[in-house]
Amino acid sequence: MPRKARIDVAGQLYHVIARGNERGGIFLDEEDYENFAGRLRSGLNITGNKCLAWCLMPNHFHLVILRGKRPLSDLMRRLMTGYVVSFNIKHKRAGHLFQNRYKAIMCEEEEYLLALVSYIHLNPLRAKLVRNYEGLKNYKWCGHGALIGERSCDFMEKDYVLGHFGGKDRLAVNCYEAFMRERIGAHNGGEYSGGISRLVIRGEEINAGDGK
């Protein structure tokens, strides 16, 4: 049975998720994370898509992408295919690295952007990869540190996100941090997470993926 064509609209917001095959690891060392992040940076530059939030976890990743001049599929093909080839060569393996296709969930920016940013950037805390909220700023493979000014990330649209908190100055950062603290625990077994969660977008119920 042929796959359904994805809805791909310029200027639309997408929550992109991909998991390791059989929940296996997709990043085995620092070099793997750096490789993937570099390919993401390059793909964004080439396609004109914008990254508003991101988090790389040991066996999956999340991105919030604002679709630019070229299709989302162009970005994801460059990112995932190139990464899998290099990963397999480096780790002397063959076969599928990712579980099925990536999921791209179309979201209304006004309603869902801030909730998505908090959900994605709190992933390392929910997975206990950091001890507490304060430790989240030290997690290198997530956009949170860039938003609060603790680390650089030249492929993330930091000012675009902070604009939703009133600007790009320290006051906006403080508002973002207050929002993040309020959201700790909000996604445990709730929206976007836990088993098979459901997300209502444009009046339709869409499978939003499994787990964190």
Coordinates of N, CA and C in Angstrom, one line a residue:
M1 N 0.9 -1.2 0.0 CA 0.0 0.0 0.0 C 0.9 1.2 0.0
P2 N 0.7 2.2 -0.9 CA 1.5 3.4 -1.0 C 1.4 4.2 0.2
R3 N 2.5 4.9 0.6 CA 2.5 5.8 1.7 C 1.7 7.0 1.4
K4 N 1.0 7.6 2.4 CA 0.3 8.8 2.2 C 1.3 10.0 2.0
A5 N 1.0 10.9 1.1 CA 1.9 12.1 1.0 C 1.7 13.0 2.2
R6 N 2.8 13.5 2.6 CA 2.8 14.4 3.7 C 2.3 15.8 3.3
I7 N 1.6 16.5 4.2 CA 1.1 17.8 4.0 C 2.3 18.7 4.3
D8 N 2.8 19.5 3.3 CA 4.0 20.3 3.4 C 3.7 21.7 2.9
V9 N 3.6 22.6 3.8 CA 3.2 24.0 3.5 C 4.2 25.0 4.0
A10 N 4.6 25.9 3.1 CA 5.5 26.9 3.4 C 4.9 27.8 4.5
G11 N 5.8 28.2 5.5 CA 5.3 29.0 6.6 C 4.6 28.3 7.7
Q12 N 4.5 26.9 7.6 CA 3.8 26.1 8.6 C 4.8 25.6 9.6
L13 N 4.3 25.4 10.8 CA 5.1 24.9 11.9 C 4.9 23.4 12.0
Y14 N 6.1 22.7 12.2 CA 6.1 21.2 12.3 C 6.8 20.7 13.5
H15 N 6.3 19.8 14.2 CA 7.0 19.1 15.3 C 7.5 17.8 14.7
V16 N 8.8 17.6 14.6 CA 9.4 16.5 13.9 C 10.0 15.6 14.9
I17 N 9.7 14.3 14.8 CA 10.2 13.3 15.8 C 10.7 12.1 15.0
A18 N 11.8 11.5 15.4 CA 12.3 10.2 14.9 C 13.0 9.5 16.0
R19 N 12.8 8.1 16.0 CA 13.3 7.3 17.0 C 14.2 6.2 16.5
G20 N 15.1 5.7 17.3 CA 16.0 4.6 16.9 C 15.2 3.3 16.6
N21 N 15.6 2.5 15.7 CA 15.0 1.3 15.4 C 15.0 0.4 16.6
E22 N 13.8 -0.2 17.0 CA 13.6 -1.0 18.2 C 14.1 -0.2 19.4
R23 N 14.0 1.1 19.4 CA 14.3 2.0 20.5 C 15.8 1.9 20.8
G24 N 16.6 1.5 19.8 CA 18.1 1.5 20.0 C 18.7 2.9 19.9
G25 N 19.9 3.0 20.3 CA 20.6 4.3 20.3 C 20.9 4.8 18.9
I26 N 20.7 6.1 18.8 CA 21.1 6.7 17.5 C 22.3 7.7 17.7
F27 N 22.7 7.9 18.9 CA 23.9 8.7 19.3 C 24.7 7.9 20.3
L28 N 25.8 7.4 19.9 CA 26.6 6.6 20.8 C 27.8 7.3 21.5
D29 N 28.1 8.5 21.0 CA 29.2 9.2 21.6 C 29.1 10.7 21.2
E30 N 29.9 11.6 21.8 CA 29.8 13.0 21.5 C 30.0 13.3 20.0
E31 N 30.8 12.6 19.4 CA 31.1 12.8 17.9 C 29.8 12.6 17.1
D32 N 29.0 11.6 17.5 CA 27.7 11.4 16.8 C 26.8 12.6 17.0
Y33 N 26.7 13.1 18.2 CA 25.8 14.3 18.4 C 26.3 15.4 17.6
E34 N 27.6 15.7 17.6 CA 28.2 16.8 16.8 C 28.0 16.6 15.3
N35 N 28.1 15.4 14.8 CA 27.8 15.1 13.4 C 26.4 15.4 13.0
F36 N 25.4 15.0 13.9 CA 24.0 15.2 13.6 C 23.7 16.7 13.6
A37 N 24.2 17.4 14.6 CA 24.0 18.9 14.8 C 24.6 19.6 13.6
G38 N 25.8 19.2 13.1 CA 26.4 19.9 12.0 C 25.6 19.7 10.7
R39 N 25.0 18.5 10.5 CA 24.2 18.2 9.4 C 22.9 19.0 9.5
L40 N 22.3 19.1 10.7 CA 21.1 19.9 10.8 C 21.4 21.4 10.5
R41 N 22.5 21.9 10.9 CA 22.9 23.3 10.6 C 23.0 23.5 9.1
S42 N 23.7 22.6 8.4 CA 23.9 22.7 7.0 C 22.6 22.6 6.2
G43 N 21.7 21.6 6.7 CA 20.5 21.4 6.0 C 19.5 22.6 6.1
L44 N 19.5 23.2 7.3 CA 18.7 24.4 7.5 C 19.2 25.6 6.6
N45 N 20.5 25.7 6.5 CA 21.1 26.8 5.6 C 20.7 26.6 4.2
I46 N 20.8 25.3 3.7 CA 20.5 25.0 2.3 C 19.0 25.2 2.0
T47 N 18.1 24.7 2.9 CA 16.7 24.6 2.6 C 15.9 25.9 3.0
G48 N 16.5 26.7 3.8 CA 15.8 27.9 4.3 C 14.7 27.6 5.4
N49 N 14.7 26.4 5.9 CA 13.8 26.1 7.0 C 14.4 26.6 8.3
K50 N 13.6 26.9 9.3 CA 14.1 27.5 10.5 C 13.8 26.5 11.7
C51 N 14.8 26.4 12.6 CA 14.7 25.6 13.8 C 14.3 26.4 15.0
L52 N 13.2 26.2 15.6 CA 12.7 27.0 16.7 C 13.0 26.3 18.1
A53 N 13.1 25.0 18.1 CA 13.4 24.2 19.3 C 14.0 22.9 18.8
W54 N 14.8 22.3 19.7 CA 15.4 21.0 19.3 C 16.0 20.3 20.6
C55 N 16.0 19.0 20.5 CA 16.6 18.2 21.5 C 17.0 16.9 21.0
L56 N 18.3 16.5 21.2 CA 18.8 15.2 20.8 C 18.9 14.3 22.0
M57 N 18.3 13.2 22.0 CA 18.3 12.2 23.1 C 19.0 11.0 22.7
P58 N 19.5 10.1 23.6 CA 20.2 8.9 23.1 C 19.6 8.1 22.1
N59 N 18.2 8.0 22.1 CA 17.6 7.1 21.1 C 16.5 7.8 20.3
H60 N 16.4 9.1 20.4 CA 15.5 9.8 19.5 C 15.8 11.3 19.5
F61 N 15.1 12.0 18.6 CA 15.3 13.5 18.6 C 13.9 14.2 18.3
H62 N 13.9 15.4 18.7 CA 12.7 16.3 18.5 C 13.2 17.6 17.8
L63 N 12.5 18.1 16.9 CA 12.7 19.4 16.3 C 11.4 20.1 16.1
V64 N 11.5 21.4 16.3 CA 10.4 22.3 15.9 C 10.9 23.1 14.7
I65 N 10.3 22.8 13.5 CA 10.7 23.5 12.3 C 9.7 24.4 11.7
L66 N 10.1 25.6 11.4 CA 9.2 26.5 10.6 C 9.6 26.3 9.2
R67 N 8.7 25.8 8.4 CA 8.9 25.4 7.0 C 9.3 26.7 6.2
G68 N 10.4 26.6 5.5 CA 10.9 27.7 4.7 C 10.6 27.6 3.2
K69 N 11.6 28.0 2.4 CA 11.4 28.0 0.9 C 11.4 26.6 0.3
R70 N 12.1 25.7 0.9 CA 12.2 24.3 0.4 C 11.4 23.3 1.3
P71 N 10.9 22.2 0.7 CA 10.1 21.3 1.5 C 10.8 20.8 2.7
L72 N 10.0 20.5 3.8 CA 10.6 19.9 5.0 C 11.3 18.5 4.6
S73 N 10.7 17.8 3.7 CA 11.3 16.5 3.3 C 12.7 16.7 2.8
D74 N 13.0 17.8 2.1 CA 14.3 18.0 1.6 C 15.3 18.1 2.8
L75 N 14.9 18.9 3.8 CA 15.8 19.0 5.0 C 16.0 17.7 5.7
M76 N 14.9 16.9 5.9 CA 15.0 15.7 6.6 C 15.7 14.6 5.8
R77 N 15.6 14.6 4.5 CA 16.4 13.6 3.7 C 17.9 13.9 3.8
R78 N 18.3 15.2 3.7 CA 19.7 15.5 3.8 C 20.2 15.2 5.2
L79 N 19.4 15.5 6.2 CA 19.8 15.2 7.6 C 19.9 13.7 7.9
M80 N 18.9 13.0 7.7 CA 18.8 11.6 8.2 C 19.6 10.6 7.3
T81 N 19.4 10.8 6.0 CA 20.2 9.8 5.1 C 21.7 10.0 5.3
G82 N 22.1 11.2 5.3 CA 23.6 11.5 5.4 C 24.1 11.0 6.8
Y83 N 23.3 11.2 7.8 CA 23.7 10.8 9.2 C 23.8 9.3 9.3
V84 N 22.8 8.6 8.7 CA 22.7 7.1 8.8 C 24.0 6.5 8.1
V85 N 24.3 7.0 6.9 CA 25.4 6.5 6.2 C 26.7 6.7 7.0
S86 N 26.9 7.9 7.5 CA 28.1 8.1 8.3 C 28.2 7.3 9.6
F87 N 27.0 7.2 10.3 CA 26.9 6.4 11.5 C 27.2 5.0 11.2
N88 N 26.7 4.4 10.2 CA 26.9 3.0 9.9 C 28.4 2.7 9.5
I89 N 29.0 3.6 8.8 CA 30.4 3.4 8.5 C 31.2 3.5 9.7
K90 N 31.0 4.5 10.5 CA 31.8 4.7 11.7 C 31.7 3.5 12.7
H91 N 30.5 3.1 12.9 CA 30.2 2.0 13.9 C 30.2 0.6 13.3
K92 N 30.6 0.5 12.0 CA 30.7 -0.8 11.4 C 29.4 -1.6 11.5
R93 N 28.4 -1.0 11.1 CA 27.1 -1.7 11.1 C 26.4 -1.5 9.8
A94 N 25.2 -2.2 9.6 CA 24.4 -2.0 8.4 C 23.0 -2.0 8.7
G95 N 22.1 -1.6 7.8 CA 20.7 -1.6 8.0 C 20.1 -0.4 8.6
H96 N 18.8 -0.4 9.0 CA 18.1 0.7 9.4 C 18.6 1.2 10.8
L97 N 18.7 2.5 10.9 CA 19.0 3.1 12.2 C 17.8 3.6 12.9
F98 N 16.9 4.2 12.1 CA 15.7 4.8 12.6 C 14.5 3.9 12.4
Q99 N 13.5 4.1 13.3 CA 12.3 3.3 13.3 C 11.3 4.0 12.3
N100 N 11.1 3.3 11.2 CA 10.1 3.9 10.2 C 10.5 5.3 9.7
R101 N 9.6 6.0 9.2 CA 9.8 7.4 8.8 C 9.8 8.3 10.0
Y102 N 10.3 9.5 9.8 CA 10.2 10.5 10.8 C 8.7 10.9 10.9
K103 N 8.2 11.4 12.0 CA 6.9 11.9 12.1 C 7.0 13.4 12.0
A104 N 6.1 14.0 11.2 CA 6.1 15.5 11.1 C 4.6 15.9 11.4
I105 N 4.4 16.5 12.6 CA 3.1 16.9 13.0 C 2.9 18.3 12.8
M106 N 1.9 18.7 11.9 CA 1.6 20.1 11.6 C 0.9 20.7 12.8
C107 N 1.4 21.9 13.2 CA 0.8 22.5 14.4 C 0.5 24.0 14.1
E108 N -0.5 24.5 14.8 CA -0.8 25.9 14.8 C 0.2 26.6 15.7
E109 N 0.9 27.5 15.1 CA 2.0 28.2 15.8 C 1.4 29.0 17.0
E110 N 0.4 29.7 16.8 CA -0.1 30.6 17.9 C -0.5 29.7 19.1
E111 N -1.1 28.6 18.9 CA -1.6 27.8 20.0 C -0.6 26.8 20.6
Y112 N 0.3 26.3 19.7 CA 1.1 25.2 20.2 C 2.6 25.5 20.3
L113 N 3.1 26.6 19.8 CA 4.6 26.8 19.7 C 5.2 26.8 21.1
L114 N 4.7 27.5 22.1 CA 5.3 27.6 23.4 C 5.2 26.3 24.1
A115 N 4.1 25.6 24.0 CA 3.9 24.3 24.7 C 4.9 23.3 24.1
L116 N 5.2 23.4 22.8 CA 6.1 22.5 22.1 C 7.6 22.8 22.6
V117 N 7.9 24.1 22.6 CA 9.2 24.5 23.1 C 9.5 23.9 24.5
S118 N 8.5 24.1 25.4 CA 8.8 23.6 26.8 C 8.8 22.1 26.8
Y119 N 7.9 21.4 26.1 CA 7.9 20.0 26.0 C 9.3 19.4 25.6
I120 N 9.8 20.0 24.5 CA 11.0 19.4 23.8 C 12.2 19.8 24.7
H121 N 12.3 21.0 25.2 CA 13.5 21.4 26.0 C 13.5 20.8 27.4
L122 N 12.4 20.3 27.8 CA 12.4 19.6 29.2 C 12.6 18.1 29.1
N123 N 12.8 17.6 27.8 CA 13.0 16.2 27.7 C 14.2 15.6 28.5
P124 N 15.3 16.3 28.5 CA 16.5 15.7 29.3 C 16.1 15.6 30.8
L125 N 15.3 16.6 31.3 CA 15.0 16.5 32.7 C 14.0 15.4 33.0
R126 N 13.0 15.2 32.1 CA 12.1 14.1 32.3 C 12.8 12.7 32.2
A127 N 13.8 12.7 31.3 CA 14.5 11.4 31.1 C 15.6 11.2 32.2
K128 N 15.7 12.2 33.1 CA 16.7 12.2 34.2 C 18.2 12.2 33.6
L129 N 18.4 12.8 32.5 CA 19.7 13.0 32.0 C 20.4 14.2 32.7
V130 N 19.6 15.0 33.3 CA 20.1 16.1 34.2 C 19.3 16.0 35.5
R131 N 19.9 16.5 36.6 CA 19.4 16.2 37.9 C 18.2 17.1 38.2
N132 N 18.2 18.4 37.7 CA 17.2 19.3 38.0 C 17.1 20.4 36.9
Y133 N 16.2 21.3 37.1 CA 16.0 22.3 36.1 C 17.3 23.1 35.9
E134 N 18.0 23.5 36.9 CA 19.2 24.2 36.8 C 20.2 23.5 36.0
G135 N 20.2 22.2 36.0 CA 21.2 21.4 35.2 C 20.9 21.4 33.8
L136 N 19.7 21.8 33.4 CA 19.2 21.7 32.0 C 20.1 22.6 31.1
K137 N 20.6 23.7 31.7 CA 21.3 24.7 30.8 C 22.7 24.0 30.4
N138 N 23.1 23.0 31.1 CA 24.4 22.3 30.8 C 24.2 21.2 29.8
Y139 N 23.0 20.9 29.4 CA 22.8 19.8 28.4 C 23.1 20.4 27.0
K140 N 24.1 19.9 26.4 CA 24.6 20.5 25.2 C 23.7 20.3 24.0
W141 N 22.9 19.3 24.0 CA 22.2 18.9 22.8 C 20.7 19.2 22.8
C142 N 20.5 20.5 23.2 CA 19.1 21.0 23.4 C 19.2 22.5 23.3
G143 N 18.1 23.1 22.8 CA 18.1 24.5 22.6 C 17.9 25.4 23.8
H144 N 17.6 24.8 25.0 CA 17.3 25.6 26.2 C 18.5 26.5 26.5
G145 N 19.7 26.0 26.6 CA 20.8 26.8 27.0 C 21.0 28.0 26.1
A146 N 20.8 27.9 24.8 CA 20.9 29.0 23.9 C 19.8 30.1 24.2
L147 N 18.6 29.6 24.5 CA 17.6 30.6 24.8 C 17.8 31.4 26.0
I148 N 18.5 30.9 27.0 CA 18.8 31.6 28.2 C 20.2 32.3 28.2
G149 N 20.9 32.1 27.1 CA 22.2 32.8 26.9 C 23.4 32.1 27.5
E150 N 23.2 30.8 27.8 CA 24.3 30.1 28.5 C 25.2 29.4 27.5
R151 N 24.8 29.2 26.2 CA 25.6 28.6 25.2 C 25.1 29.1 23.9
S152 N 26.0 29.0 22.9 CA 25.7 29.5 21.5 C 25.0 28.3 20.7
C153 N 24.2 28.7 19.8 CA 23.6 27.7 18.8 C 23.2 28.5 17.6
D154 N 24.1 28.5 16.6 CA 23.9 29.4 15.4 C 22.9 28.9 14.5
F155 N 22.3 27.7 14.7 CA 21.3 27.3 13.7 C 19.8 27.4 14.3
M156 N 19.7 27.9 15.5 CA 18.4 28.0 16.2 C 18.0 29.5 16.1
E157 N 16.7 29.7 15.8 CA 16.1 31.0 15.7 C 15.7 31.5 17.1
K158 N 16.7 31.8 17.9 CA 16.6 32.2 19.3 C 15.7 33.5 19.5
D159 N 15.9 34.5 18.7 CA 15.2 35.7 18.8 C 13.7 35.5 18.4
Y160 N 13.5 34.6 17.4 CA 12.1 34.4 17.0 C 11.3 33.8 18.2
V161 N 11.9 32.9 18.9 CA 11.2 32.2 20.0 C 11.0 33.2 21.2
L162 N 12.1 34.0 21.5 CA 12.0 34.9 22.6 C 11.0 36.0 22.3
G163 N 10.8 36.3 21.0 CA 9.8 37.3 20.6 C 8.4 37.0 21.1
H164 N 8.1 35.7 21.3 CA 6.9 35.2 21.9 C 6.8 35.5 23.4
F165 N 7.9 35.9 24.0 CA 7.9 36.2 25.4 C 8.2 37.7 25.6
G166 N 8.0 38.5 24.6 CA 8.0 39.9 24.8 C 9.2 40.6 24.2
G167 N 10.1 39.9 23.5 CA 11.3 40.5 23.0 C 12.5 39.6 23.0
K168 N 13.7 40.2 23.0 CA 14.9 39.3 23.0 C 15.9 39.8 24.1
D169 N 15.4 40.6 25.0 CA 16.3 41.0 26.1 C 16.1 40.1 27.3
R170 N 16.8 40.6 28.4 CA 16.8 39.7 29.6 C 15.4 39.5 30.2
L171 N 14.5 40.5 30.0 CA 13.1 40.3 30.5 C 12.4 39.2 29.8
A172 N 12.6 39.1 28.5 CA 12.0 38.0 27.7 C 12.6 36.6 28.2
V173 N 13.9 36.6 28.4 CA 14.5 35.4 28.9 C 13.9 35.0 30.3
N174 N 13.7 35.9 31.2 CA 13.1 35.7 32.5 C 11.7 35.1 32.3
C175 N 11.0 35.7 31.4 CA 9.6 35.2 31.1 C 9.6 33.8 30.6
Y176 N 10.6 33.5 29.7 CA 10.7 32.1 29.2 C 11.1 31.2 30.3
E177 N 12.0 31.5 31.2 CA 12.4 30.6 32.3 C 11.2 30.4 33.3
A178 N 10.5 31.5 33.5 CA 9.3 31.3 34.4 C 8.3 30.3 33.8
F179 N 8.1 30.5 32.5 CA 7.2 29.6 31.8 C 7.7 28.1 31.9
M180 N 9.0 27.9 31.7 CA 9.6 26.6 31.7 C 9.4 26.0 33.1
R181 N 9.7 26.7 34.1 CA 9.5 26.2 35.5 C 8.1 25.8 35.8
E182 N 7.1 26.5 35.2 CA 5.7 26.2 35.4 C 5.3 24.9 34.7
R183 N 6.1 24.6 33.6 CA 5.7 23.4 32.8 C 6.4 22.1 33.3
I184 N 7.3 22.2 34.2 CA 7.9 21.0 34.7 C 6.8 20.1 35.3
G185 N 6.8 18.9 34.8 CA 5.8 17.9 35.2 C 4.5 18.0 34.4
A186 N 4.3 19.1 33.6 CA 3.0 19.2 32.9 C 2.8 18.2 31.9
H187 N 3.9 17.6 31.3 CA 3.8 16.7 30.2 C 3.9 15.2 30.6
N188 N 4.1 15.0 31.9 CA 4.3 13.6 32.4 C 2.9 12.8 32.2
G189 N 2.9 12.0 31.2 CA 1.7 11.2 30.9 C 0.6 12.1 30.3
G190 N 0.9 13.3 30.0 CA -0.1 14.2 29.4 C 0.1 14.5 27.9
E191 N -0.2 15.7 27.5 CA -0.1 16.0 26.1 C 1.3 15.8 25.5
Y192 N 1.3 15.3 24.3 CA 2.5 15.0 23.6 C 3.3 13.9 24.1
S193 N 3.0 13.2 25.2 CA 3.8 12.2 25.7 C 3.0 11.1 26.4
G194 N 3.7 10.0 26.7 CA 3.1 8.9 27.4 C 2.3 7.9 26.6
G195 N 2.8 6.8 26.3 CA 2.1 5.8 25.5 C 1.8 6.3 24.1
I196 N 0.5 6.3 23.7 CA 0.1 6.9 22.4 C -0.7 8.1 22.7
S197 N -0.1 9.2 22.6 CA -0.8 10.5 23.0 C -1.5 11.0 21.7
R198 N -2.5 11.9 21.9 CA -3.2 12.4 20.8 C -3.1 13.9 20.9
L199 N -3.1 14.5 19.7 CA -3.0 15.9 19.6 C -4.0 16.4 18.6
V200 N -4.8 17.4 19.0 CA -5.9 17.9 18.1 C -5.4 19.1 17.4
I201 N -5.2 19.0 16.1 CA -4.7 20.1 15.3 C -5.6 20.3 14.1
R202 N -6.0 21.5 13.9 CA -6.9 21.9 12.8 C -8.2 21.0 12.8
G203 N -8.6 20.7 14.0 CA -9.9 19.9 14.1 C -9.7 18.4 13.9
E204 N -8.5 17.9 13.7 CA -8.3 16.5 13.4 C -7.5 15.9 14.6
E205 N -7.8 14.6 14.9 CA -7.0 14.0 15.9 C -5.9 13.2 15.2
I206 N -4.6 13.5 15.6 CA -3.5 13.0 14.9 C -2.6 12.3 15.9
N207 N -2.1 11.1 15.5 CA -1.1 10.4 16.4 C 0.1 11.2 16.6
A208 N 0.5 11.5 17.8 CA 1.6 12.4 18.1 C 2.8 11.7 18.5
G209 N 2.8 10.4 18.4 CA 4.1 9.6 18.7 C 4.0 9.0 20.1
D210 N 5.1 8.2 20.4 CA 5.1 7.5 21.6 C 6.2 7.9 22.5
G211 N 6.0 7.8 23.8 CA 7.1 8.1 24.8 C 7.4 9.5 24.8
K212 N 8.6 9.8 25.4 CA 9.1 11.2 25.5 C 9.7 11.6 24.2

